[in-house]
Amino acid sequence: MKRVIRVFPRRTKATPDDDGARIGVGPGLFDEADEVHLSVAFTWDLPLAEKLAAEWKFVAPVQMGGPALMTKGEDFTPGRFVRKGYTITSRGCPNKCWFCSVWKREGGTVRELPIQDGYDILDDNLLACSEAHVRAVFAMLARQPERPKFTGGLEAKILKAWHCEELRKLKPQRLYFAYDTPDDLEPLREAGKMLREAGFTTASHVLSAYVLCGWPKDTMEGAEKRMRETLDAGFTPMAMLYRDRNGQREPSWMRWARQWARPAIVHSKSNAEAHGRAVARTVQPLVGSLDGDA
Ligand code: SF4
């Protein structure tokens, strides 16, 4: 059996932390391997990845891959390039969003993979898979010791009533949708209605939506409006700041996003505003009647 060391330029929540993984470092004194696999998720880590490859080549031949290099994904092995608990049951997406590299990398179609156990689904677009595949994934999730999360995201436009019913039975920790472009709003509102009909509540904070913000011509007023529309549709909005190829984000946008960073803050803000509106509604007729008396 080949001895493989897996190297990652940066640690994220999903980075494996087993004995065969190295994060952001060159080889140690006792590192020996037949192959070194260097996995690069983000384009802005490519310079560091090149440096790591130059150091690790003295241990064993280095194979570099991952989304940043536009390497088409293979069948998924739990724990290899993402920590155990995460799983990928399909790759690719039939959509062509301007800011996304999935369709360029994976070829614009969805490939269903053998289903491996996990409770956090990272598929690019699970709901674009066949009904048989989605049902099999839900059945796998129902057997897991942890309540599922759908971190990869669910597409509101293709959400169906049966998805909502089955999702409700799974008692998920979190469902993530997206509001990236204006045409996402109506489907998001519709998805909110369907999910509430199936028994999800806004108060539970299970329903979330990533809201793309801060691209070159975006404005903070526009982004603020989209965040509020997301809340009104029944989802906790999570600002997803646009990054350029170098991973840069505008500092002013980062400051803006901080106020929307935690669900508790977002909801307390929204409750305070709702309370403010209710008070305004109560006070207004009184002011009107006083004016009339004058
Ligand atoms: S729907 Fe999601 S995965 Fe598909 S192209 Fe758009 S952003 Fe990418």
PDB file of N, CA, C and O and ligand atoms in Angstrom, residues 93 95-97 99-100 102-103 124-125 155 180, ligand 1:
ATOM      1  N   CYS A  93     -23.073  21.160 -11.779  1.00  0.00           N
ATOM      2  CA  CYS A  93     -24.306  21.924 -11.696  1.00  0.00           C
ATOM      3  C   CYS A  93     -24.707  22.314 -13.113  1.00  0.00           C
ATOM      4  O   CYS A  93     -23.836  22.675 -13.914  1.00  0.00           O
ATOM      5  N   ASN A  95     -26.362  24.938 -13.951  1.00  0.00           N
ATOM      6  CA  ASN A  95     -26.441  26.400 -14.090  1.00  0.00           C
ATOM      7  C   ASN A  95     -25.070  26.994 -14.427  1.00  0.00           C
ATOM      8  O   ASN A  95     -24.045  26.333 -14.265  1.00  0.00           O
ATOM      9  N   LYS A  96     -25.096  28.248 -14.829  1.00  0.00           N
ATOM     10  CA  LYS A  96     -23.829  28.906 -15.220  1.00  0.00           C
ATOM     11  C   LYS A  96     -23.747  30.280 -14.574  1.00  0.00           C
ATOM     12  O   LYS A  96     -23.714  31.301 -15.275  1.00  0.00           O
ATOM     13  N   CYS A  97     -23.720  30.337 -13.269  1.00  0.00           N
ATOM     14  CA  CYS A  97     -23.654  31.636 -12.577  1.00  0.00           C
ATOM     15  C   CYS A  97     -22.303  32.302 -12.878  1.00  0.00           C
ATOM     16  O   CYS A  97     -21.272  31.629 -12.863  1.00  0.00           O
ATOM     17  N   PHE A  99     -20.281  34.190 -11.299  1.00  0.00           N
ATOM     18  CA  PHE A  99     -19.231  34.289 -10.277  1.00  0.00           C
ATOM     19  C   PHE A  99     -18.729  32.907  -9.842  1.00  0.00           C
ATOM     20  O   PHE A  99     -17.901  32.811  -8.942  1.00  0.00           O
ATOM     21  N   CYS A 100     -19.207  31.843 -10.469  1.00  0.00           N
ATOM     22  CA  CYS A 100     -18.952  30.485  -9.959  1.00  0.00           C
ATOM     23  C   CYS A 100     -18.093  29.687 -10.930  1.00  0.00           C
ATOM     24  O   CYS A 100     -18.263  29.777 -12.145  1.00  0.00           O
ATOM     25  N   VAL A 102     -17.821  26.276 -10.706  1.00  0.00           N
ATOM     26  CA  VAL A 102     -18.220  24.860 -10.712  1.00  0.00           C
ATOM     27  C   VAL A 102     -18.496  24.366 -12.133  1.00  0.00           C
ATOM     28  O   VAL A 102     -17.984  23.324 -12.550  1.00  0.00           O
ATOM     29  N   TRP A 103     -19.293  25.108 -12.886  1.00  0.00           N
ATOM     30  CA  TRP A 103     -19.681  24.626 -14.212  1.00  0.00           C
ATOM     31  C   TRP A 103     -18.495  24.609 -15.178  1.00  0.00           C
ATOM     32  O   TRP A 103     -18.429  23.784 -16.071  1.00  0.00           O
ATOM     33  N   ASP A 124     -22.399  20.371  -5.074  1.00  0.00           N
ATOM     34  CA  ASP A 124     -22.576  21.673  -5.721  1.00  0.00           C
ATOM     35  C   ASP A 124     -24.059  22.011  -5.859  1.00  0.00           C
ATOM     36  O   ASP A 124     -24.474  23.154  -5.667  1.00  0.00           O
ATOM     37  N   ASN A 125     -24.856  21.012  -6.241  1.00  0.00           N
ATOM     38  CA  ASN A 125     -26.293  21.254  -6.434  1.00  0.00           C
ATOM     39  C   ASN A 125     -27.054  19.941  -6.280  1.00  0.00           C
ATOM     40  O   ASN A 125     -27.477  19.330  -7.268  1.00  0.00           O
ATOM     41  N   GLU A 155     -30.808  24.622  -4.159  1.00  0.00           N
ATOM     42  CA  GLU A 155     -31.287  25.634  -5.116  1.00  0.00           C
ATOM     43  C   GLU A 155     -32.788  25.826  -4.957  1.00  0.00           C
ATOM     44  O   GLU A 155     -33.575  24.893  -5.192  1.00  0.00           O
ATOM     45  N   ASP A 180     -28.167  35.236  -4.923  1.00  0.00           N
ATOM     46  CA  ASP A 180     -26.972  35.758  -5.585  1.00  0.00           C
ATOM     47  C   ASP A 180     -27.313  36.810  -6.626  1.00  0.00           C
ATOM     48  O   ASP A 180     -26.607  37.793  -6.798  1.00  0.00           O
TER      49      ASP A 180
HETATM   50  S1  SF4 B   1     -26.233  27.298  -8.865  1.00  0.00           S
HETATM   51 FE1  SF4 B   1     -24.519  27.296  -7.395  1.00  0.00          FE
HETATM   52  S2  SF4 B   1     -23.134  25.662  -8.078  1.00  0.00           S
HETATM   53 FE2  SF4 B   1     -24.512  26.115  -9.767  1.00  0.00          FE
HETATM   54  S3  SF4 B   1     -23.396  27.559 -11.045  1.00  0.00           S
HETATM   55 FE3  SF4 B   1     -24.697  28.765  -9.653  1.00  0.00          FE
HETATM   56  S4  SF4 B   1     -23.429  29.180  -7.853  1.00  0.00           S
HETATM   57 FE4  SF4 B   1     -22.404  27.550  -9.025  1.00  0.00          FE
END
